PDB file of C-alpha atoms in Angstrom:
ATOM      1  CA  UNK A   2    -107.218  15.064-220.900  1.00  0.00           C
ATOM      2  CA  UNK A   3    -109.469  17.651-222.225  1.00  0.00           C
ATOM      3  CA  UNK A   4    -113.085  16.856-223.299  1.00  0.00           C
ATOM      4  CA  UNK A   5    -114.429  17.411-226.815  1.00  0.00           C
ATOM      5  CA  UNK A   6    -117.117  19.292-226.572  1.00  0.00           C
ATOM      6  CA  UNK A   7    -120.156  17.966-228.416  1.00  0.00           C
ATOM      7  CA  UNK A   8    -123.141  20.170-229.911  1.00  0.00           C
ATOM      8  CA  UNK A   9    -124.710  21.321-226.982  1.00  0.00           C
ATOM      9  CA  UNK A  10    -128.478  20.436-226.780  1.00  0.00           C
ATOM     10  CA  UNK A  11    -130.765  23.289-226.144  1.00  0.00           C
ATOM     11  CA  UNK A  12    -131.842  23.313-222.582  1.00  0.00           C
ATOM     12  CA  UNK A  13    -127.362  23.667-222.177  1.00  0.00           C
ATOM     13  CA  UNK A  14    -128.028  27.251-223.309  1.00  0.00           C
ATOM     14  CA  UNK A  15    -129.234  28.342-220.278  1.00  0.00           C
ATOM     15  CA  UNK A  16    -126.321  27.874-218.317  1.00  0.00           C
ATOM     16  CA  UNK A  17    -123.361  27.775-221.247  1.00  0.00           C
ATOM     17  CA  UNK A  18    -124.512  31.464-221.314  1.00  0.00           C
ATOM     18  CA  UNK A  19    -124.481  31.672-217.842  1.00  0.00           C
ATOM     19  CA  UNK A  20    -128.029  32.730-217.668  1.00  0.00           C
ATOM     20  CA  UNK A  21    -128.815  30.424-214.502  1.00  0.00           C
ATOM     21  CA  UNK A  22    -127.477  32.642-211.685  1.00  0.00           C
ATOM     22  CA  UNK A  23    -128.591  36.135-213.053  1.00  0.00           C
ATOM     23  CA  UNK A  24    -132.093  34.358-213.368  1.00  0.00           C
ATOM     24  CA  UNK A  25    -131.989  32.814-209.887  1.00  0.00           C
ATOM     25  CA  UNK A  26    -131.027  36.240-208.706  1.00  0.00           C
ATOM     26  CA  UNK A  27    -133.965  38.071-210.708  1.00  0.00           C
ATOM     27  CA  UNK A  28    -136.252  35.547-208.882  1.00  0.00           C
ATOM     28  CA  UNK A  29    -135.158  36.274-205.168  1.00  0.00           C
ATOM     29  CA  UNK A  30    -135.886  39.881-206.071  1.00  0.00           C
ATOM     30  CA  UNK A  31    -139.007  38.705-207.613  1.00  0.00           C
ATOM     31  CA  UNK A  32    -139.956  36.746-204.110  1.00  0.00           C
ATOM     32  CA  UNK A  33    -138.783  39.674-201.471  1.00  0.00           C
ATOM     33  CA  UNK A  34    -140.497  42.420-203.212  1.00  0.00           C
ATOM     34  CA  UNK A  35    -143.798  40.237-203.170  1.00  0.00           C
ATOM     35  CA  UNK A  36    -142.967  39.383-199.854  1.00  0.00           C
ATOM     36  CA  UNK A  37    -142.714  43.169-198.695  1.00  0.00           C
ATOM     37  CA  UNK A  38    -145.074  44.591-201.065  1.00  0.00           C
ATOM     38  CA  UNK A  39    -142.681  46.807-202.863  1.00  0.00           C
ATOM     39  CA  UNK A  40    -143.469  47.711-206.193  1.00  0.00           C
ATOM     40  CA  UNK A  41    -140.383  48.047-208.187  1.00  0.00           C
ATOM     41  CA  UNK A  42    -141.444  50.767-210.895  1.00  0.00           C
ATOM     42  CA  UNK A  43    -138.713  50.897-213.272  1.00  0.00           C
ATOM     43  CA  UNK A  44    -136.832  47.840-214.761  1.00  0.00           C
ATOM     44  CA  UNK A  45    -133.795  49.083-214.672  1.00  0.00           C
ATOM     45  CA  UNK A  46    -133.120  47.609-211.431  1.00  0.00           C
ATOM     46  CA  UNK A  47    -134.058  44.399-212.574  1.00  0.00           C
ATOM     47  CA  UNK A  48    -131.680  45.059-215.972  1.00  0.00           C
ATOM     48  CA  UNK A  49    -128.983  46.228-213.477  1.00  0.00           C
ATOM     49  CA  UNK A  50    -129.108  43.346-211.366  1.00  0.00           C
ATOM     50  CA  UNK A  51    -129.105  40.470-214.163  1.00  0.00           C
ATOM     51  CA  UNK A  52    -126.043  42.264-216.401  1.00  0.00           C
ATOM     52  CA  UNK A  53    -123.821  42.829-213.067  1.00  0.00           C
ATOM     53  CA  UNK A  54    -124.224  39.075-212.007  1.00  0.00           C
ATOM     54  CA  UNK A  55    -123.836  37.864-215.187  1.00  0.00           C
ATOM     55  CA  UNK A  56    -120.251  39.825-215.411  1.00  0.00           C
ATOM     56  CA  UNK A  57    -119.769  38.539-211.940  1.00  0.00           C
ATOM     57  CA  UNK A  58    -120.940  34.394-213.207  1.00  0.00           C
ATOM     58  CA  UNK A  59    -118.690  34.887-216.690  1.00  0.00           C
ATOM     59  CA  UNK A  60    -115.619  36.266-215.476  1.00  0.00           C
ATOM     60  CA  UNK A  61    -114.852  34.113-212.945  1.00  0.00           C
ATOM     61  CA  UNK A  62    -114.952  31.076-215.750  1.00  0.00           C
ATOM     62  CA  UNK A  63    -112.325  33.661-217.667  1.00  0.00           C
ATOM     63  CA  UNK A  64    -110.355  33.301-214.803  1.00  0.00           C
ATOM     64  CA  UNK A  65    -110.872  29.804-214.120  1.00  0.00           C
ATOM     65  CA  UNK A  66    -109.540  29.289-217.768  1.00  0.00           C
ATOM     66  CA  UNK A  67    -106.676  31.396-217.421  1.00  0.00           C
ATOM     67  CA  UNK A  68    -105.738  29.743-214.275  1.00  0.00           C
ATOM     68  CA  UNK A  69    -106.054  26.082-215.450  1.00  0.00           C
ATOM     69  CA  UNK A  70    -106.578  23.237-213.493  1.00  0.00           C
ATOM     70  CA  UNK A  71    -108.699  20.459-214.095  1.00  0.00           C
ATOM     71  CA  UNK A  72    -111.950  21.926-214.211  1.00  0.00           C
ATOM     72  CA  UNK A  73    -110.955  23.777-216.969  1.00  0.00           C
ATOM     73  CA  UNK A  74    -110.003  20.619-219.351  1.00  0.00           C
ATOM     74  CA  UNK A  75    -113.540  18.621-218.002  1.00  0.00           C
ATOM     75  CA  UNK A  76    -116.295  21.216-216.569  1.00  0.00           C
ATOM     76  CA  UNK A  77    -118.638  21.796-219.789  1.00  0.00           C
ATOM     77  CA  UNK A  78    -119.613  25.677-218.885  1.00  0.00           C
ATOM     78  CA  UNK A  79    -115.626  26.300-218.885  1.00  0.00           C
ATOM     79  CA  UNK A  80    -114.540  24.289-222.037  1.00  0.00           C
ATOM     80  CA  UNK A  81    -117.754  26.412-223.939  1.00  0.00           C
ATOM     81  CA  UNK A  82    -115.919  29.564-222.269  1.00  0.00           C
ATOM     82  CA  UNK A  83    -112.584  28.525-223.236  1.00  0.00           C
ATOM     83  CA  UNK A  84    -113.194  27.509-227.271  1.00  0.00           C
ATOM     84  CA  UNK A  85    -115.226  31.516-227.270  1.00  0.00           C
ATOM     85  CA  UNK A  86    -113.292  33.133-225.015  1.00  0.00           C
ATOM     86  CA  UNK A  87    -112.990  36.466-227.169  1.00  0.00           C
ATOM     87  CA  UNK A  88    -116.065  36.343-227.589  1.00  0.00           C
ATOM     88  CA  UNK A  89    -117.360  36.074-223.759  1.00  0.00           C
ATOM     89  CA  UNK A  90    -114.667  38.485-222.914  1.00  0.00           C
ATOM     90  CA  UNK A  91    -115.640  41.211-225.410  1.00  0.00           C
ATOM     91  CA  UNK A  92    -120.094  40.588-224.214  1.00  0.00           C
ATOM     92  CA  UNK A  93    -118.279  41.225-220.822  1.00  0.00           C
ATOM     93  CA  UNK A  94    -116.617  44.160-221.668  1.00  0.00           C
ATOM     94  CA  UNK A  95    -120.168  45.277-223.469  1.00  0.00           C
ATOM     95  CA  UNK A  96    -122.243  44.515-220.026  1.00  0.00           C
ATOM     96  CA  UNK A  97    -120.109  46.132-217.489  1.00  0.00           C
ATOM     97  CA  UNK A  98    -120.087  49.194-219.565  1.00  0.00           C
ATOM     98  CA  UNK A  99    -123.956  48.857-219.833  1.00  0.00           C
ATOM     99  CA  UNK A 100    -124.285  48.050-215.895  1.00  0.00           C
ATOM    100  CA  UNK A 101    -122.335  51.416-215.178  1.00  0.00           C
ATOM    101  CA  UNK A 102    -124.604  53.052-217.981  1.00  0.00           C
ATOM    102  CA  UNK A 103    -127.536  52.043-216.230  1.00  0.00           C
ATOM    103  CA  UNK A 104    -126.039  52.854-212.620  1.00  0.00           C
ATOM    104  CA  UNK A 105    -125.271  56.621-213.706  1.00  0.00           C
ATOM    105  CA  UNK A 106    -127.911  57.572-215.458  1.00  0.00           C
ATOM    106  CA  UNK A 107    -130.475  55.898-214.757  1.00  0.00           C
ATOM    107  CA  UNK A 108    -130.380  54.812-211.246  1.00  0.00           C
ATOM    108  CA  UNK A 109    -128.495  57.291-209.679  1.00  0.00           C
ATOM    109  CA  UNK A 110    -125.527  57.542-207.153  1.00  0.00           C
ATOM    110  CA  UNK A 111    -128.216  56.313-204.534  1.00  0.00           C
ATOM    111  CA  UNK A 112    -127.526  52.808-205.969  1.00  0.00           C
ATOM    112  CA  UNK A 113    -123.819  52.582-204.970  1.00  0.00           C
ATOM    113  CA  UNK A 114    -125.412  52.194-200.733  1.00  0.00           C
ATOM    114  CA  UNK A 115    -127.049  49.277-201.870  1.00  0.00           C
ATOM    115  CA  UNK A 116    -124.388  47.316-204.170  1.00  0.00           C
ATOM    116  CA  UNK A 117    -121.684  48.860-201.737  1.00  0.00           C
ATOM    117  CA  UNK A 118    -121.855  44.773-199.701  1.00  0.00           C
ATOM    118  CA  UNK A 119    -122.337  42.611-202.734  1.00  0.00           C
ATOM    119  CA  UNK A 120    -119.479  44.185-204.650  1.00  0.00           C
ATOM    120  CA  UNK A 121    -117.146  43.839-202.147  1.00  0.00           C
ATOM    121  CA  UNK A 122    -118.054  40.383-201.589  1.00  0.00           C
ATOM    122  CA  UNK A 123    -118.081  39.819-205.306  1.00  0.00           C
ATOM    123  CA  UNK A 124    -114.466  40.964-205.763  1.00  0.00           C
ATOM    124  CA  UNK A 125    -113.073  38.658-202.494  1.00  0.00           C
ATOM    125  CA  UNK A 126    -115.109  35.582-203.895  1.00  0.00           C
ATOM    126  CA  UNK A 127    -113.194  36.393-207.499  1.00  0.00           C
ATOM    127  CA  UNK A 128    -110.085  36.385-205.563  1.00  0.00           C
ATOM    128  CA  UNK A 129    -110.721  33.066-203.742  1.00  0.00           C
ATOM    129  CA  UNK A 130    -112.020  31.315-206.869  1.00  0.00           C
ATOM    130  CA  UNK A 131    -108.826  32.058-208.091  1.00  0.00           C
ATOM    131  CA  UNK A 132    -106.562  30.484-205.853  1.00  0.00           C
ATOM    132  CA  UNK A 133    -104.846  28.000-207.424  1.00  0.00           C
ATOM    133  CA  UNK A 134    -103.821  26.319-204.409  1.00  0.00           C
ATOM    134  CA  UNK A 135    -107.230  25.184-203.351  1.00  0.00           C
ATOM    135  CA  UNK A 136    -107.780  21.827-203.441  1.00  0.00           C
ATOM    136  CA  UNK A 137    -110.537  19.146-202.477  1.00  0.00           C
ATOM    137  CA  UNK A 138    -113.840  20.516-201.584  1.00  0.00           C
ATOM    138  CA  UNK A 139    -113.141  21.711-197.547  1.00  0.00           C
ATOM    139  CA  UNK A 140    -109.950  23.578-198.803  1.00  0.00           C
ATOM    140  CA  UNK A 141    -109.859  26.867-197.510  1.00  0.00           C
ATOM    141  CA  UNK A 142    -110.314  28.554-200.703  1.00  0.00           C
ATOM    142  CA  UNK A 143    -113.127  27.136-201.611  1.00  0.00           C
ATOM    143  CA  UNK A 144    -114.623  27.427-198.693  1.00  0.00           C
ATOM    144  CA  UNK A 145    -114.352  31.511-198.218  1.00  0.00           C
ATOM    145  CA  UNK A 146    -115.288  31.749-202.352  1.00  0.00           C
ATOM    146  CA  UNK A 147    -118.862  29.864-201.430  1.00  0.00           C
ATOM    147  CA  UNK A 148    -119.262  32.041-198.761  1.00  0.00           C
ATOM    148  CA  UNK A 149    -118.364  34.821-200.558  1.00  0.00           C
ATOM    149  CA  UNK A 150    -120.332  34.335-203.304  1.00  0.00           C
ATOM    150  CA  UNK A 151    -123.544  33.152-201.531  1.00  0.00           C
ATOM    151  CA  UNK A 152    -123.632  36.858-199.610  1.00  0.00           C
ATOM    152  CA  UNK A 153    -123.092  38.778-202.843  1.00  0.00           C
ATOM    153  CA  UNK A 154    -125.430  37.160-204.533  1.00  0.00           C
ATOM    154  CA  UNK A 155    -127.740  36.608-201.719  1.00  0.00           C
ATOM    155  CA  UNK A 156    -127.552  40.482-200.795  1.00  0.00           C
ATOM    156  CA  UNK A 157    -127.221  41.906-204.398  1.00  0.00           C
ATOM    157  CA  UNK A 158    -130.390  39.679-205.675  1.00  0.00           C
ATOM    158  CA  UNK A 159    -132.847  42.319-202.737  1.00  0.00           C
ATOM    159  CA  UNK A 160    -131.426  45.088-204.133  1.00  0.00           C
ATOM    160  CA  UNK A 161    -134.745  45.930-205.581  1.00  0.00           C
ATOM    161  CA  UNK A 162    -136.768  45.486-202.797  1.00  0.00           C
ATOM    162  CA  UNK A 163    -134.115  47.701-200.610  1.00  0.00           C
ATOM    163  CA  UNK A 164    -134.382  50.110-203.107  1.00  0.00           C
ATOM    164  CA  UNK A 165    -137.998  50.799-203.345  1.00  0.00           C
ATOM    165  CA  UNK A 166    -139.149  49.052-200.060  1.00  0.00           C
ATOM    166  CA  UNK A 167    -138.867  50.116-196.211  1.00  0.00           C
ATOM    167  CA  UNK A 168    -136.706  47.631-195.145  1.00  0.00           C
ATOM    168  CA  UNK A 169    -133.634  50.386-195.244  1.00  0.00           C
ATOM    169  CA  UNK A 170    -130.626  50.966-197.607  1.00  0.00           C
ATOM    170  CA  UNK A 171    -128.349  49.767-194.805  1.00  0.00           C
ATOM    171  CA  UNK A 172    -126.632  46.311-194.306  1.00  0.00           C
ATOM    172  CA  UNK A 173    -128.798  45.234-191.653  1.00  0.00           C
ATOM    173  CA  UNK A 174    -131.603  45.480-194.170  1.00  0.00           C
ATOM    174  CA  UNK A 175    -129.600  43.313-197.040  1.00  0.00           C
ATOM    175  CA  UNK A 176    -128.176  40.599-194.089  1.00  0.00           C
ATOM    176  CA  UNK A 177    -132.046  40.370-193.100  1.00  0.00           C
ATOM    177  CA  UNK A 178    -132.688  36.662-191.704  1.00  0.00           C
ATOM    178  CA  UNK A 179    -134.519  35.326-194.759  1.00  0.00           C
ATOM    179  CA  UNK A 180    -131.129  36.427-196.518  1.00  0.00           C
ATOM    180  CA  UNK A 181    -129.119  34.269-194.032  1.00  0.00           C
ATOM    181  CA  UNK A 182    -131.390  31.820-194.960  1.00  0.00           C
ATOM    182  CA  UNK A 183    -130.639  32.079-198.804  1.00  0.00           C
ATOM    183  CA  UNK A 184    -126.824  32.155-197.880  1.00  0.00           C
ATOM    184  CA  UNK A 185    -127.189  28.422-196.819  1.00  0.00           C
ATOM    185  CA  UNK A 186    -129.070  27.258-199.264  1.00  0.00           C
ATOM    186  CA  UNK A 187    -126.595  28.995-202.063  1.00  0.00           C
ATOM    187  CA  UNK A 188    -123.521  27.488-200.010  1.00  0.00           C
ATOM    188  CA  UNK A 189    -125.139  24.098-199.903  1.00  0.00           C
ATOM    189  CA  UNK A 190    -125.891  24.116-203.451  1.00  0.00           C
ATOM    190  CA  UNK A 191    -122.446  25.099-203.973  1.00  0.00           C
ATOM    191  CA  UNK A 192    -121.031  22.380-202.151  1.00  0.00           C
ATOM    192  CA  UNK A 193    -123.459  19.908-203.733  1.00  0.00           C
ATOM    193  CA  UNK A 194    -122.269  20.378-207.220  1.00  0.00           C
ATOM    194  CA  UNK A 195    -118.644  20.107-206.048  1.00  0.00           C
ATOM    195  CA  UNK A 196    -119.279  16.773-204.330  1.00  0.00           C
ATOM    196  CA  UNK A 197    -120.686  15.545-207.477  1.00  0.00           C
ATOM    197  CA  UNK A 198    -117.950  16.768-209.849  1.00  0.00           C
ATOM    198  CA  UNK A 199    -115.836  14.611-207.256  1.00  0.00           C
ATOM    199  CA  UNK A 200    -117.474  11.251-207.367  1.00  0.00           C
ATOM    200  CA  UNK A 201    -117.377  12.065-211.246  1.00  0.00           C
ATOM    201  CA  UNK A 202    -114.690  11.743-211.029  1.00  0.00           C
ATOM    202  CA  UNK A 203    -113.627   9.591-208.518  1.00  0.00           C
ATOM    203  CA  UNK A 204    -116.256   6.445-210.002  1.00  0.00           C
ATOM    204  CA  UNK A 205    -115.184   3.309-208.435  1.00  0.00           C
ATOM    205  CA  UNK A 206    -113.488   4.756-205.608  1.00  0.00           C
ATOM    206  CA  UNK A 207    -113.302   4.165-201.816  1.00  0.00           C
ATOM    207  CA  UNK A 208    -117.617   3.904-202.587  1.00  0.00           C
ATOM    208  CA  UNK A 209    -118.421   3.085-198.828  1.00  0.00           C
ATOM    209  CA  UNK A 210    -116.644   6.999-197.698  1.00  0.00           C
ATOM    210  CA  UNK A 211    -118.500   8.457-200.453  1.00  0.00           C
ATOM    211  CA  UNK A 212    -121.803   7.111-199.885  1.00  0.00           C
ATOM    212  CA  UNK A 213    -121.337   8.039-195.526  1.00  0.00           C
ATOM    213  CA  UNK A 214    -120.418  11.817-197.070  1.00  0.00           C
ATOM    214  CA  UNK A 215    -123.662  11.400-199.268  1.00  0.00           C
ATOM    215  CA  UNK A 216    -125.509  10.306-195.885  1.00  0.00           C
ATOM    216  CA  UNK A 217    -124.210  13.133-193.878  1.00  0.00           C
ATOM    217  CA  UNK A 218    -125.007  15.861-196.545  1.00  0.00           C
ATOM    218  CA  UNK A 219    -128.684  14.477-197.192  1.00  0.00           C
ATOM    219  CA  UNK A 220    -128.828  14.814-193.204  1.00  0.00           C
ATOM    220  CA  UNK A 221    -127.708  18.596-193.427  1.00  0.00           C
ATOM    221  CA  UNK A 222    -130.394  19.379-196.054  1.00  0.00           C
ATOM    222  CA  UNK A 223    -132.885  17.851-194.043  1.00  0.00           C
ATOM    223  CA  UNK A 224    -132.113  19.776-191.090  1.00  0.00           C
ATOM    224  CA  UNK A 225    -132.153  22.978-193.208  1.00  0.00           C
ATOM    225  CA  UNK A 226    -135.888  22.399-194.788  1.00  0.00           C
ATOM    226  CA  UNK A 227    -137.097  21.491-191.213  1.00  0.00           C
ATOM    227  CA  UNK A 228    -135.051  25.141-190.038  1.00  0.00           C
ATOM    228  CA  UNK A 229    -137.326  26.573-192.917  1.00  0.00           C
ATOM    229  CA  UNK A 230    -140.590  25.237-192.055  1.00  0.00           C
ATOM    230  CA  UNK A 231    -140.273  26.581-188.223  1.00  0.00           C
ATOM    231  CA  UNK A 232    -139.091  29.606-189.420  1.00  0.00           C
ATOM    232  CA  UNK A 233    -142.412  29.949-191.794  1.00  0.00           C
ATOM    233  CA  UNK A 234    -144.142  28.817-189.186  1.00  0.00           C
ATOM    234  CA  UNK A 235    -143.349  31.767-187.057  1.00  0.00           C
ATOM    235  CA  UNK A 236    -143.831  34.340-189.573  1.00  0.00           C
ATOM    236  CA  UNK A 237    -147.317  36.346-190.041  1.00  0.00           C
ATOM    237  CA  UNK A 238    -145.678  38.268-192.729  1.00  0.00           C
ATOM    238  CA  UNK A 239    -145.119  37.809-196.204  1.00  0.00           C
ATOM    239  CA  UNK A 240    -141.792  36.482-195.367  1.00  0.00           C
ATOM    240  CA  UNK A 241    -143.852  33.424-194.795  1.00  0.00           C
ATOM    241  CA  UNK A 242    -143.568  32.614-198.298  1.00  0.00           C
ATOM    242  CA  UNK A 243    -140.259  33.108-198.718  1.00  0.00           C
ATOM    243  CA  UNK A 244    -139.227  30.305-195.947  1.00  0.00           C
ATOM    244  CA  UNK A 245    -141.735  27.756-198.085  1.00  0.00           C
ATOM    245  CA  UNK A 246    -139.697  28.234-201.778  1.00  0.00           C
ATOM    246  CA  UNK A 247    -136.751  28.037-199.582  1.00  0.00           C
ATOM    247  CA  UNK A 248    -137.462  24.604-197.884  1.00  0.00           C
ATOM    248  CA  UNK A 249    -139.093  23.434-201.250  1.00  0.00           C
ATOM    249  CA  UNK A 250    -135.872  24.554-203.572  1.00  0.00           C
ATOM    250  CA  UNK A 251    -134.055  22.090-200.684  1.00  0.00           C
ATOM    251  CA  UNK A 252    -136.539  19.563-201.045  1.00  0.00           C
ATOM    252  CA  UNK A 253    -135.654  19.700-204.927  1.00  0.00           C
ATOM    253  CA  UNK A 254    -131.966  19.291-204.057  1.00  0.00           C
ATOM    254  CA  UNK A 255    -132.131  16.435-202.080  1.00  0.00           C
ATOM    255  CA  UNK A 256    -134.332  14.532-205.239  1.00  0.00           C
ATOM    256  CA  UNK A 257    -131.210  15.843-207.403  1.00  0.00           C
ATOM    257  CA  UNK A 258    -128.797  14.387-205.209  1.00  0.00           C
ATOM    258  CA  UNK A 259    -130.765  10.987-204.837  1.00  0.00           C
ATOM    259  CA  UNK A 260    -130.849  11.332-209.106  1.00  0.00           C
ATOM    260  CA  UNK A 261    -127.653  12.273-209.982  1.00  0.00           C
ATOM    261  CA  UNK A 262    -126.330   8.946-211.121  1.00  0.00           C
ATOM    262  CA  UNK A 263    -129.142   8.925-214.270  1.00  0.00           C
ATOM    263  CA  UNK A 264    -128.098  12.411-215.235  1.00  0.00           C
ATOM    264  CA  UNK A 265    -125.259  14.209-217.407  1.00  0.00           C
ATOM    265  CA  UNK A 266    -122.947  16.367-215.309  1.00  0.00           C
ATOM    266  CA  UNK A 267    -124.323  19.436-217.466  1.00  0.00           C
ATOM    267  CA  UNK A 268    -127.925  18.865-216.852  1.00  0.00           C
ATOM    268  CA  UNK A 269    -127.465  18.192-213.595  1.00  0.00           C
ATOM    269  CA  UNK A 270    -125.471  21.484-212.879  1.00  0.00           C
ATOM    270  CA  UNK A 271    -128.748  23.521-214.881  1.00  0.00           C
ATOM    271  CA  UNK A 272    -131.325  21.907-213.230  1.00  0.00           C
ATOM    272  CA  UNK A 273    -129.804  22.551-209.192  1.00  0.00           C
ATOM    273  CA  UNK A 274    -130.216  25.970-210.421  1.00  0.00           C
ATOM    274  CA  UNK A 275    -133.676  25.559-211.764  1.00  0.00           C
ATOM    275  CA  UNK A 276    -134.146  23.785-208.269  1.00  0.00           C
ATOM    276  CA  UNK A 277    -133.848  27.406-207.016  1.00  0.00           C
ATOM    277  CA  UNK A 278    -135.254  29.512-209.509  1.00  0.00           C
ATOM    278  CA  UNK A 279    -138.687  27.615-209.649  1.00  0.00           C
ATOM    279  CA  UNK A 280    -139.649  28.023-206.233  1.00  0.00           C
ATOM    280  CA  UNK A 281    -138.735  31.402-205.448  1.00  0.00           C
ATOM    281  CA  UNK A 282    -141.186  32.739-208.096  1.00  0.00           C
ATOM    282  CA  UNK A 283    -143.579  30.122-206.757  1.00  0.00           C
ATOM    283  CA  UNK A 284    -143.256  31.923-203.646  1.00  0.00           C
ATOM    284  CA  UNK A 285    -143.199  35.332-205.274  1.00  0.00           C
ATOM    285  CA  UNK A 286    -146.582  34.160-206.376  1.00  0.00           C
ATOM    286  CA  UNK A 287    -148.448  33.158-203.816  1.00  0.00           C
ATOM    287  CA  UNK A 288    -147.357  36.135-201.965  1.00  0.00           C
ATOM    288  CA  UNK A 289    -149.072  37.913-204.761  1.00  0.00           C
ATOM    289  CA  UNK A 290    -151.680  35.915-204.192  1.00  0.00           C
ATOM    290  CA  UNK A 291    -152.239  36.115-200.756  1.00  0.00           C
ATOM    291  CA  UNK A 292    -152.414  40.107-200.431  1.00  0.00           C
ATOM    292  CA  UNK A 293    -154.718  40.027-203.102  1.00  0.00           C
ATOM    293  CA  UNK A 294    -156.559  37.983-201.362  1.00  0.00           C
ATOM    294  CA  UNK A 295    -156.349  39.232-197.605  1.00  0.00           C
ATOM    295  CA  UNK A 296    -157.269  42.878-199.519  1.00  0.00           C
ATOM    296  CA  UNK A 297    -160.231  41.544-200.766  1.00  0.00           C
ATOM    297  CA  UNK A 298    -161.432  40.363-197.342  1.00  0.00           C
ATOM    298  CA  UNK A 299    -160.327  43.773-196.012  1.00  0.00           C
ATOM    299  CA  UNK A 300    -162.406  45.417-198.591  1.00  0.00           C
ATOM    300  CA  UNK A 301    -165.579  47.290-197.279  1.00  0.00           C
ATOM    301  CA  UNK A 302    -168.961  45.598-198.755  1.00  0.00           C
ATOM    302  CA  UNK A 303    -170.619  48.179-200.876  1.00  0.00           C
ATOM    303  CA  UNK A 304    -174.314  48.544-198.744  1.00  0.00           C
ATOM    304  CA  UNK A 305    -177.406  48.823-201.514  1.00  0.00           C
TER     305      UNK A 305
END
């Protein structure tokens, strides 16, 4: 039975517009070019990077709504989609134009070595979203459209820092190990918000099984933040920094999946995002920070 969907209250805006994964992806960039010391000197990366995962965010809920299903008659994001779907499709049509504009003329075919992975991997996890013969939240499909969409993302968001930056226009510079890193977190994320569309619906339900899955995954995310910490631990490098927002956006998903019960599907789904966006530019920052600060100390003393 499809939901009505009520007057949307204004924190919704941020992801009925589908705003919360181009912003996640602006702050990854944010936190690796910190990390690295890159200085990124035009925006137009940054305005490249937010349109094309924005197309990438709103036209898989197109196809979602095309396709059917469930989700498409209860998820909030879709039913907004669906009831302005001319609408979304024609701003779609109006950003991919302006993300080709932008990679043309203003970045240059250079661009293409560096978005060469994540489109790729954007286009399979488009194609796995799609299947409508996915079902449950191990199914195959879902499975290979997490993973695809945790590498393009996770590899598209550093395209700034690869561009400008040393660490090489190759993939061994985009699958980097703090990447890796972001891959996990992005597939458990992904697999958290599933699980909790599920016990949605599925209230009342076989509630011992859920709460042992609920166990388990609260065991996984602990492992991962403990993964995070030794691997900050190990770094001298600005890539220090990056580990910390990484263990701390897990720390924030674990206190969303302990929470979830005293919170509306919708704000749940923006905040797991904001879980991710706040400490990366945390990080960002006090990467800043700290090469201000080690430069200072570096800094001959002016003798009188």
């Amino acid at each position: 039975m499809e939901q009505v969907l009520k007057r949307p209250p204004w924190w919704a805006w941020f992801s009925l517009m589908g705003l919360e994964i181009p912003s996640a992806a602006i702050a990854w960039a944010f936190a690796v070019s910190q990390s690295h010391l890159v200085v990124v000197s035009t925006p137009w990366l940054y305005q490249f990077l937010f349109v094309a995962v924005w197309c990438v965010n709103m036209l898989d809920r197109v196809l979602k709504i095309f396709r059917g299903g469930p989700a498409a008659y209860s998820d909030e994001c879709l039913l907004f989609a669906k009831k302005h779907c001319f609408v979304i499709s024609l701003l779609i049509v109006v950003a991919a134009v302006t993300g080709l504009w932008i990679m043309f003329f203003q970045l240059g075919v250079v661009i293409f070595q560096f978005a060469l992975l994540p489109g790729i991997c954007s286009l399979l996890f488009l194609y796995f979203s799609s299947n409508p013969h996915k079902k449950g939240s191990l199914s195959s499909g879902f499975v290979m459209a997490s993973f695809f969409a945790a590498v393009s993302f996770s590899t598209g968001a550093g395209i700034p820092a690869y561009f400008y930056g040393t660490m090489g226009g190759g993939w061994g510079g985009q699958l980097s190990t703090p990447t890796w890193y972001l891959v996990a977190l992005v597939i458990l994320s992904m697999f958290s918000r599933k699980r909790w569309n599920e016990e949605e619906e599925e209230d009342g339900q076989d509630s011992a099984a859920r709460d042992m899955v609920s166990l388990v995954w609260m065991g996984v995310i602990v492992i991962y933040v403990v993964f995070c910490l030794a691997a900050a631990a190990r770094e001298y490098t600005g890539d220090a920094w990056i580990y910390y927002g990484l263990a701390m956006a897990g720390v924030f998903m674990f206190v969303l999946d302990r929470l979830k019960k005293n919170m509306p599907p919708l704000l749940l789904y923006t905040l797991s995002w904001v879980a991710l966006i706040f400490p990366l530019l945390l990080s960002g920052i006090l990467a800043q920070r700290s090469e201000e600060h080690t430069s200072e100390l570096q800094s001959p003393v002016p003798i009188s």
